[in-house]
Coordinates of C-alpha atoms (C1' of nucleotides) and ligand atoms in Angstrom, one line a residue:
Chain A
M1 CA 17.4 9.1 -7.9
A2 CA 16.9 5.4 -8.3
E3 CA 15.5 5.8 -11.8
M4 CA 18.3 8.3 -12.8
L5 CA 20.9 5.9 -11.6
E6 CA 19.3 3.1 -13.5
I7 CA 19.4 4.9 -16.7
L8 CA 23.0 5.8 -16.2
G9 CA 23.7 2.1 -16.0
E10 CA 24.5 2.0 -12.3
N11 CA 24.7 -1.4 -10.5
A12 CA 21.2 -2.9 -10.2
F13 CA 21.6 -3.7 -6.5
R14 CA 22.7 -0.2 -5.7
V15 CA 19.6 1.1 -7.5
R16 CA 17.6 -1.3 -5.4
A17 CA 18.9 0.4 -2.2
Y18 CA 17.5 3.7 -3.4
E19 CA 14.2 2.1 -4.4
N20 CA 14.0 0.6 -1.0
L21 CA 14.5 3.9 0.7
S22 CA 11.8 5.5 -1.3
R23 CA 9.4 2.6 -0.4
I24 CA 10.2 3.1 3.3
F25 CA 9.0 6.6 3.0
G26 CA 5.9 5.3 1.4
N27 CA 6.5 7.6 -1.5
L28 CA 6.6 10.4 1.1
E29 CA 3.5 9.4 3.0
R30 CA 6.0 9.2 5.9
G31 CA 8.3 12.2 5.9
A32 CA 12.0 11.5 5.6
P33 CA 13.1 14.1 8.0
E34 CA 10.6 12.9 10.7
M35 CA 11.8 9.3 10.4
L36 CA 15.4 10.4 10.7
A37 CA 14.7 12.5 13.7
S38 CA 12.8 9.9 15.5
G39 CA 15.6 7.3 15.0
E40 CA 13.2 5.0 13.1
L41 CA 15.1 5.3 9.8
E42 CA 18.4 3.7 10.9
K43 CA 16.5 0.7 12.2
Q44 CA 15.0 -0.1 8.9
K45 CA 16.2 -3.1 7.0
G46 CA 18.4 -2.1 4.0
V47 CA 19.1 1.4 5.2
G48 CA 22.7 2.1 5.8
E49 CA 25.2 4.8 6.3
S50 CA 25.0 6.3 2.9
S51 CA 21.2 6.6 3.0
I52 CA 21.2 8.1 6.4
A53 CA 23.8 10.7 5.3
K54 CA 21.6 11.7 2.3
V55 CA 18.5 12.1 4.3
K56 CA 20.5 14.1 6.8
E57 CA 21.8 16.3 4.1
Y58 CA 18.3 16.8 2.7
T59 CA 17.0 17.7 6.2
E60 CA 19.6 20.3 6.8
S61 CA 19.8 21.9 3.3
G62 CA 16.7 20.8 1.4
K63 CA 19.0 19.3 -1.2
I64 CA 21.2 16.3 -1.9
R65 CA 24.4 17.0 -3.7
A66 CA 24.4 13.6 -5.4
H67 CA 20.9 14.4 -6.6
E68 CA 21.9 17.7 -8.0
E69 CA 24.7 16.1 -9.9
L70 CA 22.4 13.6 -11.4
K71 CA 20.0 16.3 -12.5
A72 CA 22.8 18.1 -14.1
K73 CA 23.8 15.0 -16.1
L74 CA 20.4 13.7 -17.1
P75 CA 17.7 15.8 -18.9
E76 CA 14.4 15.9 -16.9
G77 CA 12.3 14.3 -19.6
M78 CA 14.3 11.1 -19.5
L79 CA 12.3 9.8 -16.5
D80 CA 9.1 10.1 -18.5
L81 CA 10.4 7.5 -21.0
L82 CA 10.4 4.9 -18.3
K83 CA 6.6 5.2 -18.1
I84 CA 6.3 3.5 -21.5
P85 CA 5.5 -0.2 -20.9
G86 CA 8.3 -2.4 -22.2
F87 CA 10.7 0.6 -22.4
G88 CA 13.2 0.4 -19.6
P89 CA 16.4 2.1 -18.5
K90 CA 18.6 0.3 -21.1
K91 CA 16.5 1.4 -24.0
A92 CA 16.2 5.0 -22.5
R93 CA 20.0 5.2 -22.3
A94 CA 20.4 4.0 -25.9
V95 CA 18.1 6.5 -27.5
W96 CA 19.5 9.3 -25.4
E97 CA 23.2 8.6 -26.0
N98 CA 22.9 7.7 -29.6
L99 CA 20.1 9.9 -30.9
G100 CA 20.0 12.6 -28.3
I101 CA 16.4 11.8 -27.5
A102 CA 15.4 13.1 -24.1
S103 CA 11.6 13.4 -23.9
L104 CA 8.5 11.5 -24.7
H105 CA 7.7 13.9 -27.5
E106 CA 11.2 13.5 -29.2
L107 CA 10.9 9.7 -28.9
E108 CA 7.5 9.7 -30.5
E109 CA 8.8 11.8 -33.4
A110 CA 11.8 9.5 -33.9
A111 CA 9.6 6.4 -33.8
R112 CA 7.3 7.9 -36.4
S113 CA 10.0 8.8 -38.8
G114 CA 11.7 5.4 -38.5
R115 CA 14.9 6.9 -37.1
L116 CA 14.9 4.5 -34.2
E117 CA 15.8 1.7 -36.5
E118 CA 19.3 3.1 -36.9
L119 CA 20.0 1.7 -33.4
P120 CA 21.0 -1.9 -33.0
G121 CA 18.3 -3.8 -31.1
F122 CA 15.6 -1.5 -32.4
A123 CA 13.6 -2.7 -35.3
Q124 CA 10.1 -2.2 -36.6
K125 CA 8.2 -4.0 -33.9
T126 CA 10.0 -2.2 -31.1
E127 CA 9.1 1.1 -32.9
A128 CA 5.5 0.2 -33.2
N129 CA 5.4 -0.9 -29.5
I130 CA 6.9 2.4 -28.5
L131 CA 4.2 4.3 -30.3
A132 CA 1.5 2.2 -28.8
G133 CA 3.1 2.5 -25.4
I134 CA 3.2 6.3 -25.7
E135 CA -0.5 6.3 -26.4
L136 CA -1.1 4.2 -23.2
V137 CA 1.0 6.6 -21.2
K138 CA -1.1 9.5 -22.5
K139 CA -4.4 8.0 -21.3
N140 CA -2.8 6.3 -18.3
K141 CA -5.4 6.0 -15.5
G142 CA -2.8 5.4 -12.8
R143 CA -4.1 3.9 -9.6
F144 CA -7.5 3.1 -8.2
L145 CA -9.1 3.2 -4.8
W146 CA -9.1 -0.1 -3.0
A147 CA -12.9 0.1 -2.7
D148 CA -13.5 0.9 -6.4
A149 CA -11.3 -2.0 -7.5
M150 CA -13.2 -4.4 -5.2
H151 CA -16.4 -3.2 -6.8
I152 CA -15.0 -3.7 -10.3
I153 CA -14.1 -7.3 -9.7
E154 CA -17.4 -8.3 -8.1
P155 CA -18.8 -9.9 -11.3
A156 CA -15.6 -12.0 -11.7
L157 CA -16.1 -13.3 -8.2
K158 CA -19.7 -14.0 -8.8
A159 CA -19.0 -15.8 -12.1
L160 CA -16.2 -18.0 -10.7
A161 CA -17.2 -18.7 -7.1
G162 CA -20.1 -20.9 -8.1
H163 CA -18.5 -22.3 -11.3
P164 CA -18.2 -26.1 -11.5
A165 CA -14.6 -25.9 -12.7
T166 CA -13.5 -23.7 -9.8
V167 CA -11.6 -25.5 -7.0
K168 CA -10.3 -22.4 -5.1
L169 CA -10.6 -18.7 -5.7
E170 CA -8.8 -15.9 -4.0
I171 CA -8.2 -12.2 -4.5
A172 CA -4.4 -11.6 -4.6
G173 CA -1.9 -8.7 -5.2
S174 CA -2.2 -5.3 -3.5
L175 CA -6.0 -5.7 -3.2
R176 CA -5.5 -8.7 -0.9
R177 CA -2.8 -6.9 1.0
R178 CA -5.2 -4.0 1.5
K179 CA -3.1 -1.3 -0.1
E180 CA -5.1 1.9 0.0
T181 CA -4.8 2.2 -3.8
V182 CA -4.0 -0.4 -6.4
K183 CA -2.7 -0.4 -10.0
D184 CA -4.7 -3.5 -11.1
A185 CA -6.6 -6.4 -9.6
D186 CA -5.0 -9.8 -9.4
L187 CA -7.0 -13.0 -8.9
V188 CA -5.8 -16.6 -8.5
V189 CA -8.0 -19.5 -9.2
S190 CA -7.4 -23.3 -9.3
S191 CA -9.5 -25.0 -11.9
E192 CA -10.3 -28.4 -13.2
N193 CA -11.0 -26.9 -16.6
P194 CA -8.8 -23.9 -17.3
A195 CA -10.4 -23.0 -20.6
A196 CA -13.9 -23.0 -19.1
T197 CA -12.7 -20.9 -16.2
A198 CA -11.1 -18.4 -18.6
D199 CA -14.3 -18.2 -20.6
A200 CA -16.4 -17.7 -17.5
F201 CA -14.1 -15.0 -16.3
I202 CA -14.2 -13.0 -19.5
E203 CA -18.0 -13.4 -19.9
G204 CA -18.6 -12.4 -16.3
M205 CA -16.4 -9.3 -16.5
S206 CA -17.7 -8.0 -19.9
P207 CA -14.4 -6.1 -20.3
E208 CA -13.6 -3.3 -22.7
R209 CA -10.8 -5.3 -24.1
V210 CA -9.1 -8.7 -23.5
T211 CA -5.4 -8.0 -23.4
A212 CA -4.2 -11.5 -22.9
R213 CA -5.9 -14.9 -23.3
G214 CA -4.3 -18.2 -22.4
D215 CA -5.2 -21.1 -20.3
T216 CA -2.9 -20.0 -17.4
K217 CA -3.3 -16.3 -17.5
V218 CA -6.1 -13.9 -18.7
S219 CA -5.8 -10.2 -18.5
V220 CA -8.7 -7.8 -19.3
L221 CA -9.0 -4.0 -19.3
M222 CA -12.2 -2.7 -17.7
P223 CA -14.1 0.4 -18.9
A224 CA -12.9 2.3 -15.9
G225 CA -9.3 1.8 -17.2
M226 CA -8.3 -0.8 -14.6
A227 CA -6.7 -4.0 -15.6
V228 CA -7.7 -7.3 -14.0
D229 CA -5.3 -10.2 -14.2
I230 CA -6.3 -13.8 -13.3
R231 CA -4.0 -16.8 -13.0
I232 CA -5.4 -20.2 -13.5
V233 CA -3.5 -23.0 -11.9
P234 CA -3.8 -26.7 -11.1
A235 CA -5.2 -27.4 -7.6
E236 CA -1.8 -28.7 -6.3
D237 CA 0.0 -25.4 -7.2
F238 CA -2.6 -23.1 -5.7
P239 CA -1.0 -22.2 -2.3
Y240 CA 2.4 -21.4 -4.0
A241 CA 0.7 -19.4 -6.7
L242 CA -1.5 -17.5 -4.2
H243 CA 1.5 -16.7 -2.1
H244 CA 3.5 -15.5 -5.1
F245 CA 0.7 -13.4 -6.6
T246 CA -0.2 -11.9 -3.3
G247 CA 3.3 -10.4 -2.9
S248 CA 4.4 -7.9 -2.2
K249 CA 7.4 -8.1 -4.5
E250 CA 9.6 -7.1 -1.6
H251 CA 8.1 -9.7 0.6
N252 CA 8.5 -12.4 -2.1
V253 CA 12.2 -11.4 -2.6
A254 CA 12.8 -11.7 1.2
M255 CA 11.0 -15.0 1.4
R256 CA 13.0 -16.4 -1.5
S257 CA 16.3 -15.3 0.0
R258 CA 15.2 -17.0 3.2
A259 CA 14.4 -20.2 1.3
Q260 CA 17.8 -19.9 -0.4
K261 CA 19.6 -19.7 2.9
L262 CA 17.8 -22.9 4.0
N263 CA 19.1 -24.6 0.9
R264 CA 15.7 -24.4 -0.8
K265 CA 14.2 -22.6 -3.7
M266 CA 10.9 -20.9 -3.9
N267 CA 8.8 -19.8 -6.9
E268 CA 5.2 -19.6 -7.9
Y269 CA 5.1 -23.4 -8.6
G270 CA 6.4 -24.6 -5.3
L271 CA 8.9 -24.7 -2.5
F272 CA 11.7 -27.0 -3.3
S273 CA 14.4 -28.7 -1.3
I274 CA 17.7 -29.1 -3.0
G275 CA 19.5 -32.4 -2.6
R276 CA 23.3 -32.6 -2.7
D277 CA 23.2 -33.7 -6.3
G278 CA 21.3 -30.5 -7.0
E279 CA 18.1 -32.4 -7.5
E280 CA 15.0 -30.4 -6.6
K281 CA 12.1 -32.0 -4.7
R282 CA 8.9 -30.1 -4.0
V283 CA 7.9 -29.6 -0.4
E284 CA 4.2 -30.4 -0.6
C285 CA 2.1 -27.7 1.0
G286 CA -1.7 -27.6 1.0
S287 CA -2.0 -24.1 2.2
E288 CA -0.1 -20.9 2.7
Q289 CA 0.2 -21.7 6.4
E290 CA 2.2 -24.8 5.5
I291 CA 4.5 -22.8 3.2
F292 CA 5.3 -20.4 6.0
K293 CA 5.7 -23.3 8.4
A294 CA 8.1 -25.1 6.1
L295 CA 10.3 -22.0 6.3
G296 CA 10.2 -21.8 10.0
L297 CA 7.7 -19.0 10.1
D298 CA 4.3 -18.3 11.7
Y299 CA 1.5 -17.5 9.3
I300 CA 1.8 -14.0 8.0
P301 CA -1.5 -12.3 7.1
P302 CA -1.5 -10.7 3.7
E303 CA -1.9 -7.2 5.0
L304 CA 1.5 -7.4 6.6
R305 CA 3.4 -8.8 3.6
E306 CA 5.4 -5.7 2.8
D307 CA 8.8 -6.7 4.0
M308 CA 8.4 -4.2 6.8
G309 CA 9.6 -6.5 9.6
E310 CA 6.9 -9.2 9.3
I311 CA 9.2 -12.0 8.4
E312 CA 11.5 -11.3 11.3
A313 CA 8.5 -11.1 13.6
A314 CA 7.1 -14.4 12.2
E315 CA 10.4 -16.1 12.9
R316 CA 10.4 -15.0 16.5
G317 CA 6.7 -15.8 17.0
E318 CA 6.0 -12.2 17.6
L319 CA 3.4 -11.4 14.9
P320 CA 0.5 -9.4 16.2
S321 CA -2.9 -11.0 16.4
L322 CA -4.6 -8.6 14.1
I323 CA -7.9 -6.9 14.9
E324 CA -10.9 -8.5 13.1
D325 CA -14.2 -7.0 11.8
A326 CA -16.3 -8.8 14.4
E327 CA -14.2 -7.4 17.3
V328 CA -15.2 -3.9 16.6
L329 CA -18.2 -3.3 18.8
G330 CA -18.9 0.5 18.4
A331 CA -19.9 2.3 15.2
V332 CA -18.1 5.6 15.6
H333 CA -18.3 8.9 13.8
V334 CA -21.6 8.8 11.9
H335 CA -23.4 11.9 10.6
T336 CA -27.2 12.2 10.7
E337 CA -29.8 14.6 9.2
Y338 CA -29.0 17.0 11.9
S339 CA -26.0 18.0 9.8
D340 CA -25.1 16.8 6.4
G341 CA -26.1 13.1 6.9
H342 CA -29.0 11.4 5.0
D343 CA -30.6 9.4 7.7
T344 CA -32.0 10.0 11.2
V345 CA -30.4 9.1 14.5
P346 CA -32.6 6.0 15.0
E347 CA -32.2 4.9 11.5
M348 CA -28.4 5.0 11.8
G349 CA -28.8 3.1 15.1
A350 CA -30.9 0.4 13.6
A351 CA -28.4 0.0 10.7
A352 CA -25.5 -0.2 13.1
K353 CA -27.3 -2.8 15.2
A354 CA -28.1 -4.8 12.1
L355 CA -24.4 -4.9 11.4
G356 CA -23.7 -6.3 14.8
F357 CA -22.6 -3.2 16.6
S358 CA -23.6 -2.7 20.2
Y359 CA -23.2 1.1 20.4
L360 CA -23.3 4.1 18.1
V361 CA -21.3 7.3 18.6
V362 CA -23.2 10.0 16.7
C363 CA -20.8 12.7 15.5
D364 CA -22.4 15.4 13.4
H365 CA -20.5 18.5 12.2
S366 CA -20.0 21.5 14.6
R367 CA -21.3 25.0 14.0
S368 CA -18.3 26.4 12.0
A369 CA -18.9 23.7 9.4
Y370 CA -21.8 25.8 8.0
Y371 CA -21.4 24.3 4.5
A372 CA -22.1 20.9 6.1
G373 CA -25.0 22.0 8.3
G374 CA -22.9 22.2 11.4
L375 CA -25.0 22.1 14.6
Q376 CA -25.9 25.3 16.5
V377 CA -25.9 24.8 20.3
R378 CA -29.7 24.5 20.4
D379 CA -29.5 21.7 17.8
V380 CA -26.9 19.9 19.9
K381 CA -29.3 20.1 22.9
R382 CA -32.2 18.8 20.7
Q383 CA -30.0 15.9 19.6
W384 CA -29.0 15.1 23.1
R385 CA -32.7 14.9 24.1
E386 CA -33.5 12.6 21.3
I387 CA -30.5 10.4 22.2
D388 CA -31.6 10.3 25.9
A389 CA -35.1 9.3 24.7
L390 CA -33.7 6.5 22.5
N391 CA -31.5 5.2 25.2
A392 CA -34.4 5.2 27.6
E393 CA -36.4 3.1 25.0
G394 CA -33.5 0.7 24.9
G395 CA -33.7 -0.5 21.3
G396 CA -30.8 -3.0 21.5
I397 CA -28.1 -0.5 20.7
R398 CA -26.7 2.3 22.9
F399 CA -26.3 5.8 21.6
F400 CA -23.5 8.1 22.6
K401 CA -23.5 11.9 22.3
G402 CA -20.6 12.7 20.1
I403 CA -19.6 15.5 17.8
E404 CA -17.0 16.0 15.0
C405 CA -15.8 19.3 16.3
D406 CA -13.9 21.7 14.0
I407 CA -10.5 22.7 15.2
L408 CA -10.6 26.4 14.4
P409 CA -7.5 28.0 12.7
D410 CA -6.2 29.2 16.1
G411 CA -6.4 25.7 17.6
S412 CA -9.5 26.4 19.7
L413 CA -12.7 24.3 19.5
D414 CA -16.1 25.2 18.1
Y415 CA -18.2 25.3 21.3
D416 CA -17.6 26.7 24.7
E417 CA -16.6 24.4 27.6
A418 CA -20.0 24.0 29.0
V419 CA -21.3 22.5 25.8
L420 CA -18.1 20.4 25.2
A421 CA -18.4 19.0 28.6
G422 CA -21.9 17.7 27.8
F423 CA -20.7 15.3 25.1
D424 CA -19.8 11.7 25.7
C425 CA -17.1 11.9 23.0
V426 CA -15.5 14.6 21.0
I427 CA -13.7 13.9 17.7
A428 CA -11.7 17.1 16.8
S429 CA -10.8 17.6 13.1
V430 CA -9.6 20.2 10.7
H431 CA -12.0 21.3 8.0
S432 CA -10.6 24.8 7.2
A433 CA -7.4 26.8 6.7
F434 CA -5.7 23.7 5.0
T435 CA -2.9 26.0 3.8
L436 CA -1.3 27.0 7.1
D437 CA 2.4 26.3 7.1
E438 CA 3.7 23.2 8.9
P439 CA 4.6 24.8 12.3
A440 CA 1.3 26.7 12.4
Q441 CA -0.8 23.6 11.4
T442 CA 1.1 21.4 13.8
A443 CA 0.6 23.9 16.7
R444 CA -3.1 24.2 15.8
I445 CA -3.7 20.5 16.1
I446 CA -1.6 20.0 19.1
A447 CA -3.5 22.8 20.8
A448 CA -6.6 20.7 20.2
V449 CA -4.9 17.6 21.6
R450 CA -4.1 19.5 24.8
N451 CA -7.8 20.5 25.2
R452 CA -9.3 18.4 28.0
Y453 CA -12.5 17.9 26.1
V454 CA -10.9 16.3 23.0
D455 CA -11.0 12.5 22.9
V456 CA -10.0 11.7 19.4
I457 CA -8.3 13.5 16.5
G458 CA -10.2 12.9 13.3
H459 CA -8.7 12.4 9.8
L460 CA -5.4 13.8 11.1
T461 CA -3.7 14.6 7.7
G462 CA -6.8 15.5 5.6
R463 CA -5.5 13.7 2.6
L464 CA -7.8 12.6 -0.2
L465 CA -6.5 9.6 -2.0
L466 CA -5.6 10.3 -5.6
Q467 CA -6.9 13.8 -5.2
R468 CA -5.1 15.9 -2.7
D469 CA -2.2 15.6 -0.3
G470 CA -2.7 16.0 3.4
Y471 CA -2.1 19.4 4.9
A472 CA 1.4 20.2 6.0
V473 CA 1.6 18.9 9.6
D474 CA 4.3 17.2 11.7
V475 CA 2.4 13.9 12.2
E476 CA 5.1 12.6 14.5
A477 CA 4.8 15.6 16.8
V478 CA 1.0 15.3 16.9
L479 CA 1.2 11.6 17.7
A480 CA 3.6 12.2 20.5
A481 CA 1.2 14.8 21.9
C482 CA -1.6 12.3 21.6
A483 CA 0.4 9.7 23.5
E484 CA 1.2 12.3 26.2
H485 CA -2.4 13.3 26.7
G486 CA -4.2 10.0 26.2
V487 CA -5.9 11.3 23.1
A488 CA -6.8 8.7 20.4
V489 CA -6.3 9.0 16.7
E490 CA -9.0 8.1 14.2
I491 CA -8.6 5.9 11.2
N492 CA -11.3 7.3 9.0
G493 CA -12.8 4.5 6.9
N494 CA -14.0 6.7 4.1
P495 CA -12.4 5.0 1.0
N496 CA -11.1 8.3 -0.2
R497 CA -9.4 9.1 3.1
L498 CA -8.2 6.0 5.0
D499 CA -6.6 8.6 7.2
L500 CA -4.5 8.1 9.3
D501 CA -2.5 6.1 6.8
W502 CA -1.5 2.6 7.9
R503 CA 2.2 3.5 7.8
W504 CA 1.6 6.1 10.5
V505 CA -0.8 3.8 12.3
K506 CA 2.1 1.4 12.9
R507 CA 4.1 4.3 14.3
A508 CA 1.2 5.4 16.4
K509 CA 1.1 2.0 18.0
E510 CA 4.8 2.2 18.7
L511 CA 4.3 5.5 20.4
G512 CA 1.4 4.1 22.5
V513 CA -1.4 6.0 20.9
R514 CA -4.7 4.3 20.8
V515 CA -6.9 4.2 17.8
V516 CA -10.6 4.6 16.9
L517 CA -11.9 2.9 13.8
A518 CA -14.5 5.2 12.2
S519 CA -16.9 5.0 9.3
D520 CA -17.6 8.8 8.9
A521 CA -20.8 7.5 7.4
H522 CA -23.2 10.0 6.0
M523 CA -25.9 7.4 5.4
K524 CA -26.9 4.0 6.7
G525 CA -25.2 2.1 3.8
T526 CA -21.7 3.4 4.5
I527 CA -21.5 2.4 8.2
V528 CA -19.7 -0.6 6.7
H529 CA -16.8 1.8 5.9
T530 CA -15.8 0.9 9.5
F531 CA -14.5 -2.3 8.0
A532 CA -12.3 -0.4 5.6
A533 CA -10.8 1.3 8.7
V534 CA -10.3 -2.2 10.1
G535 CA -8.3 -3.1 6.9
A536 CA -6.0 -0.1 7.4
A537 CA -5.7 -1.0 11.1
R538 CA -4.6 -4.5 10.2
K539 CA -2.1 -3.2 7.8
G540 CA -0.8 -1.0 10.6
W541 CA -0.3 -4.1 12.8
L542 CA -3.1 -3.2 15.2
E543 CA -4.5 -5.7 17.6
K544 CA -7.8 -5.7 19.5
K545 CA -6.2 -4.1 22.5
D546 CA -5.0 -1.1 20.4
V547 CA -8.5 -0.2 19.3
L548 CA -10.8 1.8 21.6
N549 CA -14.0 0.9 19.9
A550 CA -13.2 -2.8 20.2
L551 CA -14.1 -2.2 23.9
S552 CA -17.6 -2.7 25.2
A553 CA -19.7 0.4 25.5
D554 CA -18.9 1.1 29.1
S555 CA -15.2 0.4 28.8
F556 CA -15.1 2.6 25.7
L557 CA -16.5 5.5 27.6
R558 CA -14.1 5.0 30.5
A559 CA -11.2 4.8 28.2
L560 CA -11.8 8.2 26.6
R561 CA -9.4 10.9 27.6
R562 CA -12.2 13.0 29.2
N563 CA -12.8 10.2 31.7
A564 CA -9.1 9.5 32.4
Chain B
dG1 C1' 24.2 0.3 -1.4
dC2 C1' 23.7 -3.2 2.1
dC3 C1' 24.8 -7.1 4.8
dG4 C1' 26.8 -11.4 7.8
dT5 C1' 24.2 -19.1 12.7
dT6 C1' 29.1 -20.9 6.4
dT7 C1' 31.1 -14.3 5.2
dT8 C1' 33.7 -7.5 6.5
dC9 C1' 33.9 -9.4 0.5
dG10 C1' 31.0 -11.3 -2.7
dG11 C1' 26.9 -12.1 -3.2
dC12 C1' 22.0 -9.9 -3.9
dC13 C1' 14.5 -14.0 -6.2
dC14 C1' 12.9 -16.2 -9.9
dG15 C1' 10.4 -17.1 -14.1
dA16 C1' 7.6 -15.6 -18.5
dC17 C1' 7.6 -13.3 -22.5
dT18 C1' 9.3 -10.5 -26.4
dG19 C1' 12.1 -9.1 -30.1
dT20 C1' 16.2 -9.7 -32.1
dT21 C1' 19.3 -12.4 -33.2
dT22 C1' 22.3 -17.4 -33.9
dT23 C1' 22.4 -17.9 -28.2
dC24 C1' 20.4 -13.8 -25.3
dA25 C1' 19.3 -9.0 -23.2
dG26 C1' 15.8 -6.4 -21.6
dT27 C1' 11.5 -5.8 -19.2
dC28 C1' 8.0 -7.0 -16.3
dG29 C1' 5.2 -9.1 -12.6
Ligands
DGT1 N1 9.0 -12.9 -6.8 C1 8.6 -11.8 -7.4 N2 7.3 -11.6 -7.4 C2 6.8 -10.4 -8.0 C3 7.7 -9.5 -8.6 N3 6.9 -8.5 -9.1 C4 5.7 -8.8 -8.8 N4 5.6 -10.0 -8.2 C5 4.4 -10.6 -7.6 C6 4.0 -10.0 -6.3 C7 2.9 -9.0 -6.7 O1 2.1 -8.7 -5.5 C8 2.2 -9.8 -7.7 C9 1.3 -8.9 -8.6 O2 2.1 -7.9 -9.2 P1 1.5 -6.4 -9.4 O3 2.4 -5.7 -10.3 O4 0.1 -6.5 -9.8 O5 1.8 -5.8 -8.0 P2 0.8 -5.6 -6.7 O6 -0.5 -6.2 -7.0 O7 1.6 -6.0 -5.5 O8 0.7 -4.0 -6.6 P3 -0.1 -3.0 -7.6 O9 -0.8 -3.9 -8.7 O10 0.9 -2.2 -8.2 O11 -1.1 -2.3 -6.8 O12 3.2 -10.4 -8.4 C10 9.1 -9.8 -8.6 O13 9.9 -9.0 -9.1 N5 9.5 -10.9 -8.0
MG2 MG1 -1.6 -5.8 -8.7
MG3 MG1 -1.0 -7.6 -11.8
ZN4 ZN1 -14.5 15.5 8.9

DNA sequence: GCCGTTTTCGGCCCGACTGTTTTCAGTCG
């Protein structure tokens, strides 16, 4: 609706309210009806009467009258036009009203034939840019996994970190904020020799194309289709530039309004106090910490900068002390060669130990996961004997007998009680019947939550980032059940999953649900995915006390539901 | 459409770049 209103020339601030609402739902990662029902929605900043009424209307009837009216007014294809870079709502409206153009295809034809030049404000260059832009839309790669983006920028970090001109270097943008997917990678560097830094960056990256090349900004397009932007600034500007380019946009806007109210001005070059003659004087800050301090705020970690309440919390001194990598003591949910993993139990143990973990919870697949070599009962027993033997040896890491147990379509588990009782820890997850409707899927998972042998719910929504939505499930209801029964939820650190999503993690914490940070590693090398889960946990405002596997081995065991 | 330690009405972040046009609107980050 925001885009439709924008094309129709609606007030930009009204449009912003609709965009804000869409952002709050995390582009539907969080369901609107669920947030309305739980009362969370009305508490959100920027959500007022009119928004609530529309969500209510949608919840009750599946439709919004105002939306239906907009659809009747505006041809469907119009929204596609906005995907063209440099082609916004004003141009879209102009071609639609004056030339009747209402789709990408029609716009392309008109640009080819020169018909666009009939319009005031449209000349040859605009036309050429539109054609080039349409080509870009066609081969648009969209977004990238956080982990893939990190991998792509490695050579830039290598080339610049040790470079003599480099003063400071940081990853910025959505990558620094730990968004699960990113549109591009943003870097900020302060340099004593901008030209040399630009050269080193380009040479290090070996891009497919250099799309912008100046002494303050370089953009490259990598073969994978991802853009990498780097800002090169003088050393004194670095903290302001870093804050600006870290974003998010909404956080920046909120910070700048705050500065305004304090009779200051904030941009990427500085924070300025404004004298009564209107004269601006920079408030010198040597770090982001000092910028926040100058605005009366505690330091806000990048992961929290989404304008989701972090500024208000920083003002009150109530920001969480976010969980850190080193605080996670247990490597949880690893597969071994018993099921579809690559390495042996002791090999996984040694790798976990080398990473600094003090215990390892082995969780192979259960028997119904036949495609993944799920364990028959005799294999379970064999693995238990091996684990007992390893623990008796005492190799410097403790092994726990876990399982990733399938939740069968009827909500029952994959072994009988006698077997389930023998595990130290059961992670229950869905690997089949993804297409159950929401009530059935929700009932199925809640049945597992009620099972006294279930300690953790694994990858609760089953989403695969950029590939497949989660199954239809009322996450709020499942979390409420978890809270009631003392069951934890997993953040699965597989870069394709990061499931439970951080937006829900924040909610889980509010509901009093504890969280397990899991790697779901299928080989030694991916136990580090635990730290991807840490990233999502931080983004979900979690502290050490919210995370079960930040407890020591004994305390972890005691804290599990089965031992409550 | 939302909001209130100057306000219930009148504001709403700020700057760079581009293309078109004699002074700026649109788009983007
Ligand atoms: N003040 C201000 N800053 C902005 C605005 N738009 C973007 N920025 C800043 C904050 C962003 O994090 C940063 C980089 O822009 P990007 O378009 O790359 O967005 P970001 O990296 O946050 O997300 P994405 O790349 O889409 O995954 O620039 C804006 O409208 N105002
Ligand atoms: Mg970005
Ligand atoms: Mg960018
Ligand atoms: Zn699984």
